[in-house]
PDB file of C-alpha atoms in Angstrom:
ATOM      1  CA  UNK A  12     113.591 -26.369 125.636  1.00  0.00           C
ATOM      2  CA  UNK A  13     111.933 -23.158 127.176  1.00  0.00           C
ATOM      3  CA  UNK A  14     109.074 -20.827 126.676  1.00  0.00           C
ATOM      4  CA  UNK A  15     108.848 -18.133 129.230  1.00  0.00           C
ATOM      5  CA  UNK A  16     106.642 -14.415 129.254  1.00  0.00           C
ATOM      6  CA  UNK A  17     108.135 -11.357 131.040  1.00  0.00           C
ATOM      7  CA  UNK A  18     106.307  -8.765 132.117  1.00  0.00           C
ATOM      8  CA  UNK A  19     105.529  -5.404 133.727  1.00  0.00           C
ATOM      9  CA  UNK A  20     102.009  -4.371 135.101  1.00  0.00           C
ATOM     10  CA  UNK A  21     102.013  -1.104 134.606  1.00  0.00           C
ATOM     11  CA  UNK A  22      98.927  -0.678 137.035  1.00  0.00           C
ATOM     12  CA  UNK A  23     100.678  -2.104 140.104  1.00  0.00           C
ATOM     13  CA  UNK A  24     104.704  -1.637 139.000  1.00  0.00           C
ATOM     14  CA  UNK A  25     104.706  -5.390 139.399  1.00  0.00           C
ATOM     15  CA  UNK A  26     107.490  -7.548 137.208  1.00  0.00           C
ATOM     16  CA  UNK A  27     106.825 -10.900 136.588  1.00  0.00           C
ATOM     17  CA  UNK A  28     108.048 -14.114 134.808  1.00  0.00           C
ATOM     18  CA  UNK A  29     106.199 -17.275 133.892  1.00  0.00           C
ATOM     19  CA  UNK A  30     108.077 -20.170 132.135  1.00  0.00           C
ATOM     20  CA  UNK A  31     107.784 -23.971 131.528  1.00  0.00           C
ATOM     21  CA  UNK A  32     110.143 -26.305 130.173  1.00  0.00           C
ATOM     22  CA  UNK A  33     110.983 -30.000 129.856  1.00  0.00           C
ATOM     23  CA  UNK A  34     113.522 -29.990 132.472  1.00  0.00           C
ATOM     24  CA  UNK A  35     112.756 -30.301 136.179  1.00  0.00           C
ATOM     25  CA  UNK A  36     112.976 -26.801 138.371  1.00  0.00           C
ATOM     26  CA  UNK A  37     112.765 -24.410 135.542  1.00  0.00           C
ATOM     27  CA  UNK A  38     111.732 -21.666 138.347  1.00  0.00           C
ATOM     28  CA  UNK A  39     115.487 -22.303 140.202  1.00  0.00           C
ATOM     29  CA  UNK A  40     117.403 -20.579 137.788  1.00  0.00           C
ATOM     30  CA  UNK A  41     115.284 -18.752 134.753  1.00  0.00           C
ATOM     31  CA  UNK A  42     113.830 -16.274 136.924  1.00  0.00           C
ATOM     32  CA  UNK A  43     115.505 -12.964 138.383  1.00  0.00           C
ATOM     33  CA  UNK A  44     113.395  -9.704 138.944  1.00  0.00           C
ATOM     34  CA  UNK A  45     113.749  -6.757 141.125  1.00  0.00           C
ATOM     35  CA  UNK A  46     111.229  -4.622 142.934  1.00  0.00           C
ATOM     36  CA  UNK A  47     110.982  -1.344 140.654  1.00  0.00           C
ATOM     37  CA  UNK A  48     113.666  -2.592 138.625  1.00  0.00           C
ATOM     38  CA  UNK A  49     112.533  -5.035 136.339  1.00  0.00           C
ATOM     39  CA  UNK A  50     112.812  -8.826 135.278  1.00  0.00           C
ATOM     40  CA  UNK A  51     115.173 -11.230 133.404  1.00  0.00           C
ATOM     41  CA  UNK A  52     114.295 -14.202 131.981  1.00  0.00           C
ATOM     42  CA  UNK A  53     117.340 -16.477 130.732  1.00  0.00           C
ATOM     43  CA  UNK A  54     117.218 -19.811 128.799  1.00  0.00           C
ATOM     44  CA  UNK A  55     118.136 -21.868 126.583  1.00  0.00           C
ATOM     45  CA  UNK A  56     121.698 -23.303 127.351  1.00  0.00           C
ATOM     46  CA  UNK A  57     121.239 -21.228 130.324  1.00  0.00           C
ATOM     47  CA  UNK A  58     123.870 -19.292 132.267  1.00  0.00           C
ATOM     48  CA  UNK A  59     122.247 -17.930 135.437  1.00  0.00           C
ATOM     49  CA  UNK A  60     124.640 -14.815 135.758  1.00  0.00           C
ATOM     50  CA  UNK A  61     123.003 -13.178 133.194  1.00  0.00           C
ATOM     51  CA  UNK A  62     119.835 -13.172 135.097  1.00  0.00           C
ATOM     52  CA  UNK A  63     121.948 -12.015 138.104  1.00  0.00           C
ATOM     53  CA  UNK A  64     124.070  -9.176 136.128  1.00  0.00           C
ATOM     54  CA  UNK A  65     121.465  -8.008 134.352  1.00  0.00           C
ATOM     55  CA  UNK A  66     118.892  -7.451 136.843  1.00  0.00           C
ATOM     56  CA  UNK A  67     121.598  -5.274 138.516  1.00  0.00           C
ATOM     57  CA  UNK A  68     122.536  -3.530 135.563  1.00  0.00           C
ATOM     58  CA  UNK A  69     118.210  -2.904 135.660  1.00  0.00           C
ATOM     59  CA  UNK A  70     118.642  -1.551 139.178  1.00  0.00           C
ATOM     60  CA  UNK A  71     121.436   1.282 137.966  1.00  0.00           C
ATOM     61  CA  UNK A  72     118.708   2.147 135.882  1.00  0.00           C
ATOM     62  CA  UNK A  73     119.744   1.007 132.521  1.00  0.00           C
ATOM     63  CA  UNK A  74     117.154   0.317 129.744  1.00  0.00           C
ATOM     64  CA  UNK A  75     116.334  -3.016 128.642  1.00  0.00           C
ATOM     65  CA  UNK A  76     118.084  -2.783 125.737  1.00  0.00           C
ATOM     66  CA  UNK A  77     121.431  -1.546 126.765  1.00  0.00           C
ATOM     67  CA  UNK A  78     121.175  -4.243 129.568  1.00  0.00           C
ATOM     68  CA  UNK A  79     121.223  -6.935 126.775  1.00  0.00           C
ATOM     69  CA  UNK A  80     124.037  -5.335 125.072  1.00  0.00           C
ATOM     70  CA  UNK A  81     126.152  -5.253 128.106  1.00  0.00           C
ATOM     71  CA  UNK A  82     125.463  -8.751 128.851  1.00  0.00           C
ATOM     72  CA  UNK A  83     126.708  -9.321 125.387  1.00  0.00           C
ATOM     73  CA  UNK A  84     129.940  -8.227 126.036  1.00  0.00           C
ATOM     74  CA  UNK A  85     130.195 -10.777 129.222  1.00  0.00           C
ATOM     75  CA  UNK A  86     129.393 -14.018 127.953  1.00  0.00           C
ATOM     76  CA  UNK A  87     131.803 -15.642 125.248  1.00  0.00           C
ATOM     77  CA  UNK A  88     128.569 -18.278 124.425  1.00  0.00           C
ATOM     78  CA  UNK A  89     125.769 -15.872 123.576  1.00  0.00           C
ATOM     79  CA  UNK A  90     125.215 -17.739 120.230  1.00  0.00           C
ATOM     80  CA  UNK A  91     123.767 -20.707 122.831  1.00  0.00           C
ATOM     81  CA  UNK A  92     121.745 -17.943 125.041  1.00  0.00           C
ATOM     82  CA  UNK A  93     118.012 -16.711 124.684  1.00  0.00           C
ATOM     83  CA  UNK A  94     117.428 -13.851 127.191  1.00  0.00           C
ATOM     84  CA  UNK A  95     113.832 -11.778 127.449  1.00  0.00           C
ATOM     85  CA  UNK A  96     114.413  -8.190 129.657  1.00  0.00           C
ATOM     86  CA  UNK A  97     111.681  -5.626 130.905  1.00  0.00           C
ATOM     87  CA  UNK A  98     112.626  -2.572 132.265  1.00  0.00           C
ATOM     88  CA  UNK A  99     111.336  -0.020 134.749  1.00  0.00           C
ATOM     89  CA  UNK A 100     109.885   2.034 131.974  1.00  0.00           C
ATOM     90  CA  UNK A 101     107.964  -1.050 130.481  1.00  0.00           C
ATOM     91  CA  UNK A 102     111.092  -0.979 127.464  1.00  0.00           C
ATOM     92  CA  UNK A 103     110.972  -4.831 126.523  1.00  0.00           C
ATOM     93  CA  UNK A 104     113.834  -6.476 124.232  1.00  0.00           C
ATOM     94  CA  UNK A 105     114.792  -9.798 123.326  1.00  0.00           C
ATOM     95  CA  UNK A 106     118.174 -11.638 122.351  1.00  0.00           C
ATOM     96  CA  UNK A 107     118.123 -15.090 120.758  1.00  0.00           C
ATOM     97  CA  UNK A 108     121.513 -16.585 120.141  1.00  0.00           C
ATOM     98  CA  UNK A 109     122.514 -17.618 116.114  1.00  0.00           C
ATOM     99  CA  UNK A 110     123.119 -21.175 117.718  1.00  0.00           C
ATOM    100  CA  UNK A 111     119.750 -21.968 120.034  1.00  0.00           C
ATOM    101  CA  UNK A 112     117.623 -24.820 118.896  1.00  0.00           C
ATOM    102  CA  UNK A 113     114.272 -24.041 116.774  1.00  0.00           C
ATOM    103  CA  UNK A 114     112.022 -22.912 116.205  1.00  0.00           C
ATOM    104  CA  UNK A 115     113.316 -19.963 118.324  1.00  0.00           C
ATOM    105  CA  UNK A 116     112.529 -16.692 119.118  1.00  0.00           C
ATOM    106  CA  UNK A 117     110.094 -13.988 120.191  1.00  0.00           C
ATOM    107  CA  UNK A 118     108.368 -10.869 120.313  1.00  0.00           C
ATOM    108  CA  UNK A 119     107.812  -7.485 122.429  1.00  0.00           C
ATOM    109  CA  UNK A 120     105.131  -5.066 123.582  1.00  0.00           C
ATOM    110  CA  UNK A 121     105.252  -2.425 125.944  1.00  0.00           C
ATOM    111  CA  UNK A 122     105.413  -4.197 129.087  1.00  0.00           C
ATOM    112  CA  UNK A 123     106.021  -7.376 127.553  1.00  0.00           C
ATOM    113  CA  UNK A 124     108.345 -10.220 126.024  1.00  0.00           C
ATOM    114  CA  UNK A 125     107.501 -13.639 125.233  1.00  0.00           C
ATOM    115  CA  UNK A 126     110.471 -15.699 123.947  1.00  0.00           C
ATOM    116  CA  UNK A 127     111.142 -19.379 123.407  1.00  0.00           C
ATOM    117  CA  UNK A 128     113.517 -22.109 121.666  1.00  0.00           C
ATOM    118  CA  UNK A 129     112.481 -25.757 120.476  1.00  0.00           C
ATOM    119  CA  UNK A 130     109.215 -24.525 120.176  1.00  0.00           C
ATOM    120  CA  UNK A 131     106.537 -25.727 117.380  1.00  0.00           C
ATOM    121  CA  UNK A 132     106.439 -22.418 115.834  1.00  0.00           C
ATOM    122  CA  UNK A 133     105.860 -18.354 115.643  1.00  0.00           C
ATOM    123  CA  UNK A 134     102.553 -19.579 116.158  1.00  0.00           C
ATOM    124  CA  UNK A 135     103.402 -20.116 120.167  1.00  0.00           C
ATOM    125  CA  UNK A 136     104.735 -16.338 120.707  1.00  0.00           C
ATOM    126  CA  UNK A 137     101.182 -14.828 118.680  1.00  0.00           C
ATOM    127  CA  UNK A 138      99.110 -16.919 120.731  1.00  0.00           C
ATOM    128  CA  UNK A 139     100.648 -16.188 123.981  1.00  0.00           C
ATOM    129  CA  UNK A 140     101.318 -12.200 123.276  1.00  0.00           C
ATOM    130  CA  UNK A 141      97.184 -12.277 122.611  1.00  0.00           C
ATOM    131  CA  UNK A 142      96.312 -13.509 125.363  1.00  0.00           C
ATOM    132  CA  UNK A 143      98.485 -11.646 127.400  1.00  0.00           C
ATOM    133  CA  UNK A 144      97.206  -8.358 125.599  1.00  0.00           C
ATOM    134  CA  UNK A 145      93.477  -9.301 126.038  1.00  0.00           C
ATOM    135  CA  UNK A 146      93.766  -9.591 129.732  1.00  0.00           C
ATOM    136  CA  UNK A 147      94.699  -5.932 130.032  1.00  0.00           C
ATOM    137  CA  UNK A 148      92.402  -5.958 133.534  1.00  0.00           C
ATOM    138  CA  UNK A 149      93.335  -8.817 135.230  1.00  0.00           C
ATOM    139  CA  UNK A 150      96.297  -9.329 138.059  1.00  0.00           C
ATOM    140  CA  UNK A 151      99.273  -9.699 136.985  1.00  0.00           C
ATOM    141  CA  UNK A 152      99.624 -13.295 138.382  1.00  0.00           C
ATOM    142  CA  UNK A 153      96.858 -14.290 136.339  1.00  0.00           C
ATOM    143  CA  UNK A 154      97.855 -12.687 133.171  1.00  0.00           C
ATOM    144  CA  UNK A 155     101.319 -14.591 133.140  1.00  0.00           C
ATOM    145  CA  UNK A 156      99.621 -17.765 133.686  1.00  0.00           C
ATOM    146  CA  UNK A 157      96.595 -17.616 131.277  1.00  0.00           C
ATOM    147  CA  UNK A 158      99.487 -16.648 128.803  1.00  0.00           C
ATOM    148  CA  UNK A 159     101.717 -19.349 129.659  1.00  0.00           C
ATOM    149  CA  UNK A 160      98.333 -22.106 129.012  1.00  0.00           C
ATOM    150  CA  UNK A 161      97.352 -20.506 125.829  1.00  0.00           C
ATOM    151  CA  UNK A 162     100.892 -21.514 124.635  1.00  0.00           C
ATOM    152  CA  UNK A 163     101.524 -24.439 125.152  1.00  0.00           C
ATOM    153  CA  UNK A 164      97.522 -25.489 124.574  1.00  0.00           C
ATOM    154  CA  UNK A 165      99.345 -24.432 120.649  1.00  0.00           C
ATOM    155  CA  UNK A 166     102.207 -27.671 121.928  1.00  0.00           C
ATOM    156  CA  UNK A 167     104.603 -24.654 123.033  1.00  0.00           C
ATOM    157  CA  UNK A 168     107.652 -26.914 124.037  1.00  0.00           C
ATOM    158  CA  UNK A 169     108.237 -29.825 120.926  1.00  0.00           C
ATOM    159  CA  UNK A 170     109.229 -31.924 123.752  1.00  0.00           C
ATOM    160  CA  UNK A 171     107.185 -33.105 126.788  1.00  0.00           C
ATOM    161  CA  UNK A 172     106.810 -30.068 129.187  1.00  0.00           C
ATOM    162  CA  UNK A 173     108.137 -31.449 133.416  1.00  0.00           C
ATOM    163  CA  UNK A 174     107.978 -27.887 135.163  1.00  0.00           C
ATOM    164  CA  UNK A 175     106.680 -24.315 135.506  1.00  0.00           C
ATOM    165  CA  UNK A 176     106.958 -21.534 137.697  1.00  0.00           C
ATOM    166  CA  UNK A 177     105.215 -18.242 137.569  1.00  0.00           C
ATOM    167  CA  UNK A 178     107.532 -15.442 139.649  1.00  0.00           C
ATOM    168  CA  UNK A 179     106.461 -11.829 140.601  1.00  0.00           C
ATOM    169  CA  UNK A 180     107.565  -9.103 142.672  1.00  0.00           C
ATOM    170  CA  UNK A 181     105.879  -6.197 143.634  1.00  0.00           C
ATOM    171  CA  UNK A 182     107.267  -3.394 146.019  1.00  0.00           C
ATOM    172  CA  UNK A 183     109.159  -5.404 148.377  1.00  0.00           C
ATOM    173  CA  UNK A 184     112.300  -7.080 148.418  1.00  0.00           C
ATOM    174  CA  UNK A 185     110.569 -10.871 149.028  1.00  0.00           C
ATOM    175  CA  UNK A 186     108.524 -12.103 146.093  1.00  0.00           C
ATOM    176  CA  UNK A 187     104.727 -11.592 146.352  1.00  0.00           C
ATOM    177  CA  UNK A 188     104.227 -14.404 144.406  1.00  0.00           C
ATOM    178  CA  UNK A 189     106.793 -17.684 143.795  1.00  0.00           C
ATOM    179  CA  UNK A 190     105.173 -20.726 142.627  1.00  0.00           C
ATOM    180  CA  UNK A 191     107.171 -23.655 141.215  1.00  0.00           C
ATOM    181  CA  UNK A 192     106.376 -26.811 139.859  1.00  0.00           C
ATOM    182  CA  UNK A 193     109.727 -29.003 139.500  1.00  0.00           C
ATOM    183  CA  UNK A 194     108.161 -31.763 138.389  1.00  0.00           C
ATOM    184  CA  UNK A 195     104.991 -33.133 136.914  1.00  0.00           C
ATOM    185  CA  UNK A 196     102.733 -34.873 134.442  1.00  0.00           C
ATOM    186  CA  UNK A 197     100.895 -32.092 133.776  1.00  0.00           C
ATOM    187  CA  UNK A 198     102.571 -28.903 134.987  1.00  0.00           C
ATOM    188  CA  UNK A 199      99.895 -25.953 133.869  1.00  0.00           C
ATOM    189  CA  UNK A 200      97.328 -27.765 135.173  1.00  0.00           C
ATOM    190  CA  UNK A 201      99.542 -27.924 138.564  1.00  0.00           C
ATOM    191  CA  UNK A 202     100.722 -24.450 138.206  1.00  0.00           C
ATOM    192  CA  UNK A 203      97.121 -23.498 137.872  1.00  0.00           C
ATOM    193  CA  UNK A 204      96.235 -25.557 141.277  1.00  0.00           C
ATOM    194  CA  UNK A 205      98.709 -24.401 143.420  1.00  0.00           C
ATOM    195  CA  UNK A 206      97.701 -20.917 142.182  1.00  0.00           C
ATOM    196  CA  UNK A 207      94.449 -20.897 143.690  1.00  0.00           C
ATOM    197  CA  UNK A 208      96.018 -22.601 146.569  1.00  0.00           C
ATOM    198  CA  UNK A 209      98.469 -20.226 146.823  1.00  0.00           C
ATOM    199  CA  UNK A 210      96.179 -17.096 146.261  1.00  0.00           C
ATOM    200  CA  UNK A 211      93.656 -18.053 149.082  1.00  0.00           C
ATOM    201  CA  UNK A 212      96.098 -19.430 151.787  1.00  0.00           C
ATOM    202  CA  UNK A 213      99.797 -17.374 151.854  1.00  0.00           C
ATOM    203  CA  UNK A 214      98.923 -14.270 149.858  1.00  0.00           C
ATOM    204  CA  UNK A 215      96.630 -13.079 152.608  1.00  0.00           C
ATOM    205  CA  UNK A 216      99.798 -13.786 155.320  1.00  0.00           C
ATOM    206  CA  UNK A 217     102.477 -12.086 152.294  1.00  0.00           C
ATOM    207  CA  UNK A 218     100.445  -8.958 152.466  1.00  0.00           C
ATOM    208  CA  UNK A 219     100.514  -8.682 156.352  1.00  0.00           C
ATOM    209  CA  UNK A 220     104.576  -9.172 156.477  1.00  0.00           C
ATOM    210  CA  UNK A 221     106.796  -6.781 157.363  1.00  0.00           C
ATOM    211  CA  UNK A 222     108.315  -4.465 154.586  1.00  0.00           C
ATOM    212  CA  UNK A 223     110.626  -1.116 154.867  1.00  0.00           C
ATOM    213  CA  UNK A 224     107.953   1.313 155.265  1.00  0.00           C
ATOM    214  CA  UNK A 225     106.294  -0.755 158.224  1.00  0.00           C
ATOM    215  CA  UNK A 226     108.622  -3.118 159.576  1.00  0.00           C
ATOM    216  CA  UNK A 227     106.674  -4.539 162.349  1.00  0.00           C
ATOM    217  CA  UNK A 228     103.905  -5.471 159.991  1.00  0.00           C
ATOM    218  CA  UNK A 229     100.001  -5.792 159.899  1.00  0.00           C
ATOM    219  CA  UNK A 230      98.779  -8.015 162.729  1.00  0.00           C
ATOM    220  CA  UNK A 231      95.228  -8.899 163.126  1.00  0.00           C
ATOM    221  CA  UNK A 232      93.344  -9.649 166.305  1.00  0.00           C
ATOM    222  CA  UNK A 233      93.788 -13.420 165.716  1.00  0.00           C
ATOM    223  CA  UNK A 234      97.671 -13.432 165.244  1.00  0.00           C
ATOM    224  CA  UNK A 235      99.743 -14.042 168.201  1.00  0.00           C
TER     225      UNK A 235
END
């Protein structure tokens, strides 16, 4: 019931996730990424310790791959999970369960997985790596969601799509960007909205916060 991109930029070291589904919240659970790290993306019949474990295992340093094999070895249902890892290193790899509902599946890039069950077709992942590919320049942010739209313009989800998110973290601890829609008619075009709304009125206040290096901040004449 879930498409989803993952993704490094490997201009700014940021990790993201973007993902829509026809269940409500699809940001609360799907998406786990780690500054430096990398991301997880986990679906299907979903078990959110995957996400959890394996962004970990990312954090000792272990490859994308390997982290998907050690997952394995955890979870007695993998034949109902779909999981989509990047690593520090850009290594991207895939795992779609025997037993997840179809079409499903994927493909990877350097940099890049885009991975999905109950889908139309292939024809979903082709459109949505392109995209992604084609935007080489852009932000991140903007990348995962022009992705995500070209998608599901191709009917990504064969059922009717409630939420989206679009999740990225860049050097710090705190996400630079969290956006979730948990419920809506049209959820890309709301995901899209509270983008611009989200670009132009927090980002400016996310860049100024505190972080390790500078923990009092940036403060600007104005702030009290």
């Amino acid at each position: 019931m879930t498409f989803s991109i993952v993704a490094r930029c490997p201009r700014s070291g940021e990790f993201g996730i973007s993902a829509i589904t026809a269940l409500p919240a699809v940001g609360t659970f799907l998406t786990h990424a780690a500054p430096g790290a990398g991301a997880v993306a986990t679906q299907a019949r979903l078990n959110p310790y995957l996400g959890i474990d394996g962004v970990r295992l990312l954090q000792n340093g272990m490859s994308a791959h390997d982290t998907i094999e050690a997952l394995k070895q955890t979870d007695p249902r993998m034949d109902r999970r779909q999981l989509g890892v990047v690593d520090r290193n850009g290594g991207a790899s895939i795992w779609t369960g025997e037993n997840c509902k179809g079409w499903a599946g994927g493909e990877t890039r350097q940099d890049l997985c885009v991975l999905g069950n109950r889908l139309v077709g292939p024809q979903v992942i082709e459109a949505s790596v392109k995209a992604f590919l084609e935007t080489a320049d852009l932000p991140l942010v903007d990348r995962l969601v022009k992705a995500l739209a070209t998608g599901m313009s191709l009917g990504g989800d064969r059922k009717e799509e409630r939420s989206a998110t679009v999740f990225i973290v860049a050097a710090e601890e705190y996400p630079l960007w969290d956006i979730r829609v948990d419920d809506h008619d049209d959820p890309v075009g709301e995901l899209k909205r509270l983008q611009g709304v989200f670009g132009s009125r927090l980002l400016p206040h996310i860049r100024r916060m505190a972080t390790r290096t500078n923990p009092a901040g940036v403060f600007e004449d104005a702030d009290v």
